[in-house]
CSV table of C-alpha atoms in Angstrom, one decimal:
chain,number,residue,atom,x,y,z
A,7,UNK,CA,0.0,0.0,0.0
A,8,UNK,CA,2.9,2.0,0.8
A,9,UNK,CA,4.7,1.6,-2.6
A,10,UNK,CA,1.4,2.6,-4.3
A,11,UNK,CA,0.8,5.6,-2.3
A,12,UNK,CA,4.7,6.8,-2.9
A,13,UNK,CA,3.9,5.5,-6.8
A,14,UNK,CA,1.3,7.2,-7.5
A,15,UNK,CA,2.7,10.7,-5.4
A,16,UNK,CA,5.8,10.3,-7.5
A,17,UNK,CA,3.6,9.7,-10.7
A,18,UNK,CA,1.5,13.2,-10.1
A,19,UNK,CA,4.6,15.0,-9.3
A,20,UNK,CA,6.6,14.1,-12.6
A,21,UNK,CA,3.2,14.8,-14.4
A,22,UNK,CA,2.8,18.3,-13.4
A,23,UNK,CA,4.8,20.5,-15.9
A,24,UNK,CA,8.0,22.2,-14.0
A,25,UNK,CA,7.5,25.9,-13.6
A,26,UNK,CA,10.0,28.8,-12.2
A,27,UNK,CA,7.9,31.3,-10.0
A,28,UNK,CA,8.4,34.3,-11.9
A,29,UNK,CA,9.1,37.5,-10.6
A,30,UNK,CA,8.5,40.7,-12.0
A,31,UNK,CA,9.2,43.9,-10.6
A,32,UNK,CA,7.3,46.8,-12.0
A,33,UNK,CA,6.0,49.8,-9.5
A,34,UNK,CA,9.2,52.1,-8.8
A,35,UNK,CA,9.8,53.0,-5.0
A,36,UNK,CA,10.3,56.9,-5.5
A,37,UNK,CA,11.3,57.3,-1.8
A,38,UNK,CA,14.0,54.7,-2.1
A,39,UNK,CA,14.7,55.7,-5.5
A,40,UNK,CA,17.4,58.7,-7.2
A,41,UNK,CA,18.8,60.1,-10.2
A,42,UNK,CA,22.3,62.2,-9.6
A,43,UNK,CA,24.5,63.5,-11.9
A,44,UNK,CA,28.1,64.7,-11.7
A,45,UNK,CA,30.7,67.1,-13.7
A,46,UNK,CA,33.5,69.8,-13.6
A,47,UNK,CA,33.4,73.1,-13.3
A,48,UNK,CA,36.6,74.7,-13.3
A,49,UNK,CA,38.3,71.5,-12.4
A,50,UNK,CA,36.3,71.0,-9.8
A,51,UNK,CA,33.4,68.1,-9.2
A,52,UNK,CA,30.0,69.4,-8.6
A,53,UNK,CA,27.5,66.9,-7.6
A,54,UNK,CA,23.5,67.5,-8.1
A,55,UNK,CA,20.5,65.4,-8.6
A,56,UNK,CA,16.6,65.6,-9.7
A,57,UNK,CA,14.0,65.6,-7.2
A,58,UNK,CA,11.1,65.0,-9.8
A,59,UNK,CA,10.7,61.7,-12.2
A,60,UNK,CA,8.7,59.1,-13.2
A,61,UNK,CA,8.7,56.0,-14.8
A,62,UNK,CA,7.4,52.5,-16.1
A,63,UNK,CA,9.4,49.2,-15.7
A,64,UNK,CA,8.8,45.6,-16.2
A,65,UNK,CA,11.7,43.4,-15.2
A,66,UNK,CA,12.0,39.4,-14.7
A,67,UNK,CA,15.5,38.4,-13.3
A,68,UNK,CA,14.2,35.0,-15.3
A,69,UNK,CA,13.7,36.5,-18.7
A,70,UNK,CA,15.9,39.7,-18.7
A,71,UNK,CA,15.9,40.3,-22.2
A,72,UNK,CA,12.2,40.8,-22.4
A,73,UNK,CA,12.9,43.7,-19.8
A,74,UNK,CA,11.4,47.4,-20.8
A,75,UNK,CA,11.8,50.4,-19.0
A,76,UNK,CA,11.3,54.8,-19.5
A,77,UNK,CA,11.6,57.3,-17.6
A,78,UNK,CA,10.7,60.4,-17.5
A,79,UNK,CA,12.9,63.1,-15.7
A,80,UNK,CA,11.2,66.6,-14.5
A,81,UNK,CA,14.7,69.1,-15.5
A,82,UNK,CA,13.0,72.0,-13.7
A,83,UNK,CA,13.5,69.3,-10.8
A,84,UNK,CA,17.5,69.7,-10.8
A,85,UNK,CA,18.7,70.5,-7.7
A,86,UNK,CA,22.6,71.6,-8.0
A,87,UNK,CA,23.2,72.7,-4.0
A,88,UNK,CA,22.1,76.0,-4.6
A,89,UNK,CA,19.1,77.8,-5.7
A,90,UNK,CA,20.9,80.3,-8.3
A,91,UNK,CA,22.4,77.5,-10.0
A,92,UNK,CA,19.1,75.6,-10.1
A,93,UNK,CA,17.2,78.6,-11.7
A,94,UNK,CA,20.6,79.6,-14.1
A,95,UNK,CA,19.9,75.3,-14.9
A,96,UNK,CA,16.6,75.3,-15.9
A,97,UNK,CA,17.1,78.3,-18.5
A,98,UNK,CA,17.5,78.1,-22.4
A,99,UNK,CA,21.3,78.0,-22.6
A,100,UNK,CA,21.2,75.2,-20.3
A,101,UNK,CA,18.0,72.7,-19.9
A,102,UNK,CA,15.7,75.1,-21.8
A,103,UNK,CA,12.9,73.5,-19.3
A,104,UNK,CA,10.2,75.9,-20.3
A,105,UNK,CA,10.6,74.8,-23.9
A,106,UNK,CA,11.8,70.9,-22.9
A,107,UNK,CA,10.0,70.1,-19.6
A,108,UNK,CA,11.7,66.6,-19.5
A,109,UNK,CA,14.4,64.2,-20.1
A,110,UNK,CA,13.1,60.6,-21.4
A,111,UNK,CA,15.5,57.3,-21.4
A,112,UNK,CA,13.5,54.5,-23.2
A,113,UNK,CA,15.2,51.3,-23.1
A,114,UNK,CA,15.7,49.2,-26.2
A,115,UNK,CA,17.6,45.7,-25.6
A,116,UNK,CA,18.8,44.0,-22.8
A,117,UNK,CA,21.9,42.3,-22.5
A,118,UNK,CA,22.9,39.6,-19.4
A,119,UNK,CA,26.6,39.9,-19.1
A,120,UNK,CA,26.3,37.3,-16.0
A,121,UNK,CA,26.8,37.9,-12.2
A,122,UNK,CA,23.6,40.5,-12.1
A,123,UNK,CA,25.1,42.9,-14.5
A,124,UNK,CA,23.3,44.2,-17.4
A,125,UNK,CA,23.6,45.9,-20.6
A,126,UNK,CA,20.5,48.1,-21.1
A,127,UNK,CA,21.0,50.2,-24.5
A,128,UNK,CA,17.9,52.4,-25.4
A,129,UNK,CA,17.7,56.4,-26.3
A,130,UNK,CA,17.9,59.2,-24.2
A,131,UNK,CA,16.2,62.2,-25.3
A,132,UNK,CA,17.3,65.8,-23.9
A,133,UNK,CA,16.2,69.4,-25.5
A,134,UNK,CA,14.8,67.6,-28.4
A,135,UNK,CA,18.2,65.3,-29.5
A,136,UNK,CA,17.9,61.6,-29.2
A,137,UNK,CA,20.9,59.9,-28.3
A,138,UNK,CA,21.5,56.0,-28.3
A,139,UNK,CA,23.3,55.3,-25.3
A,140,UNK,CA,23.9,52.2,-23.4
A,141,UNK,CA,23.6,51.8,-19.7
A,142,UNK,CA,25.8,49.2,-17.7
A,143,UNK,CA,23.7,48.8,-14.6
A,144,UNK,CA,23.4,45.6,-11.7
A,145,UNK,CA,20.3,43.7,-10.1
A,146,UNK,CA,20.1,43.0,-6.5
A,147,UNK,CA,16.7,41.2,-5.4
A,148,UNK,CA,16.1,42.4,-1.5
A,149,UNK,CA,13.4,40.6,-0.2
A,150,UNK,CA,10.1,41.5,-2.4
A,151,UNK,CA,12.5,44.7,-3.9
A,152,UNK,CA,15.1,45.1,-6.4
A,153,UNK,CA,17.6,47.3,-6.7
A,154,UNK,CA,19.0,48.5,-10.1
A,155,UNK,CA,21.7,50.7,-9.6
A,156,UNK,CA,24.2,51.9,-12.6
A,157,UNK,CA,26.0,55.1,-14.2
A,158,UNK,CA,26.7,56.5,-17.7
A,159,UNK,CA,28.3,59.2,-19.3
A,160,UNK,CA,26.5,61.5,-21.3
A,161,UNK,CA,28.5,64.3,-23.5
A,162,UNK,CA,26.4,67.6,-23.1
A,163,UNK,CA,27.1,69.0,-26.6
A,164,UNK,CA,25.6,65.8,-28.1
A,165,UNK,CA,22.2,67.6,-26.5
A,166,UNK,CA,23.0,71.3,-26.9
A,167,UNK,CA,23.0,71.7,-23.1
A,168,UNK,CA,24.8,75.1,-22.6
A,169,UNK,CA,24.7,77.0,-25.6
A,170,UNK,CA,26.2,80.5,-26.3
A,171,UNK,CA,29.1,81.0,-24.2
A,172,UNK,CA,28.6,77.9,-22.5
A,173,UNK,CA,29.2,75.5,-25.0
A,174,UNK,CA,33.0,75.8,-25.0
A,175,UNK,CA,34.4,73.2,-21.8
A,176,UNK,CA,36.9,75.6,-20.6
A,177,UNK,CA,34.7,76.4,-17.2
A,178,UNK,CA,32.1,73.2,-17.6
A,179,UNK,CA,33.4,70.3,-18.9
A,180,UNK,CA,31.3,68.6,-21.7
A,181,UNK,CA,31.2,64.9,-19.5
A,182,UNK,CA,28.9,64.3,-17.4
A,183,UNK,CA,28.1,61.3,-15.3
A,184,UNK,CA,24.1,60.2,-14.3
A,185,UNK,CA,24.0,57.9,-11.6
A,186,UNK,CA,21.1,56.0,-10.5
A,187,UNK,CA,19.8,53.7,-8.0
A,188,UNK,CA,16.4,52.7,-8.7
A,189,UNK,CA,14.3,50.4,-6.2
A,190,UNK,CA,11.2,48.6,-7.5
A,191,UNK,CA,8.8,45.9,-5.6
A,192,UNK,CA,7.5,43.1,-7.1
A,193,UNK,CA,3.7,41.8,-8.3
């Protein structure tokens, strides 16, 4: 009776397809969440950030190349330390904000390069210039969360961001590094 029970348990449990629980994460933390950026002025490193973005994502640590993500970044939002730079920032030689309200990234493929590190090329849209770029960024699943953190370099000329007398790199240089650490939970 034994052996049949055991039998026929082993029999239902070979005959029920194998599936992997699938996680996807998808709503964006925006508390636990930040963009920052980073550049030279005069040789020296100025660090800033936005306070203001938002986003879609859809992300399966199982099927990573199916990933998608935007987001959408509020440039009147900058926050540079100081409230003169934020306002000199927003203006048209700079972010032109009343004219180009927001930065988009839109992801295009995703590429595993093993050990939680990504590839995540797409086009990043600033003052009306698209710009393929591709984003090296990790995945760290934390309980229900996931943290995607990474950092790029964007050339400011390529998006006309300080025009006039501001588009030599004698005072700002023309690299500029966005850093991001993005936390999302899980459905």
């Amino acid at each position: 009776m034994k052996h049949r029970l055991l039998g026929l348990a082993l029999a239902t449990a070979l005959a029920i397809p194998f599936s992997s629980h699938a996680v996807e994460y998808t709503t964006v933390q925006k508390d636990k969440s930040r963009i920052d950026f980073t550049y030279k002025q005069m040789g020296v490193t100025v660090d800033g950030k936005f306070r203001r973005f938002s986003s879609t994502l859809s992300f399966d640590p199982a099927k990573p190349t199916a990933a998608k993500a935007s987001f959408d970044v509020e440039l009147a939002s900058v926050d540079t330390g100081a409230p003169e730079g934020d306002q000199e920032v927003i203006g048209k030689p700079w972010f032109n904000a009343a004219a180009f309200p927001t930065a988009r990234f839109v992801s295009g493929a995703v590429k595993p390069l093993g050990g939680n590190r990504y590839e995540v090329a797409g086009e990043l849209s600033i003052k009306g210039k698209i710009q393929p770029v591709v984003v090296p960024a990790t995945f760290t699943a934390q309980g229900s969360s996931g943290v995607f953190e990474g950092s790029f370099t964007l050339r400011r000329a390529d998006f006309s961001i300080g025009e006039g007398s501001w588009a030599k790199f004698d005072i700002v240089a023309n690299d500029v590094v966005v850093k991001f650490r993005i936390t999302a939970n899980s459905k």
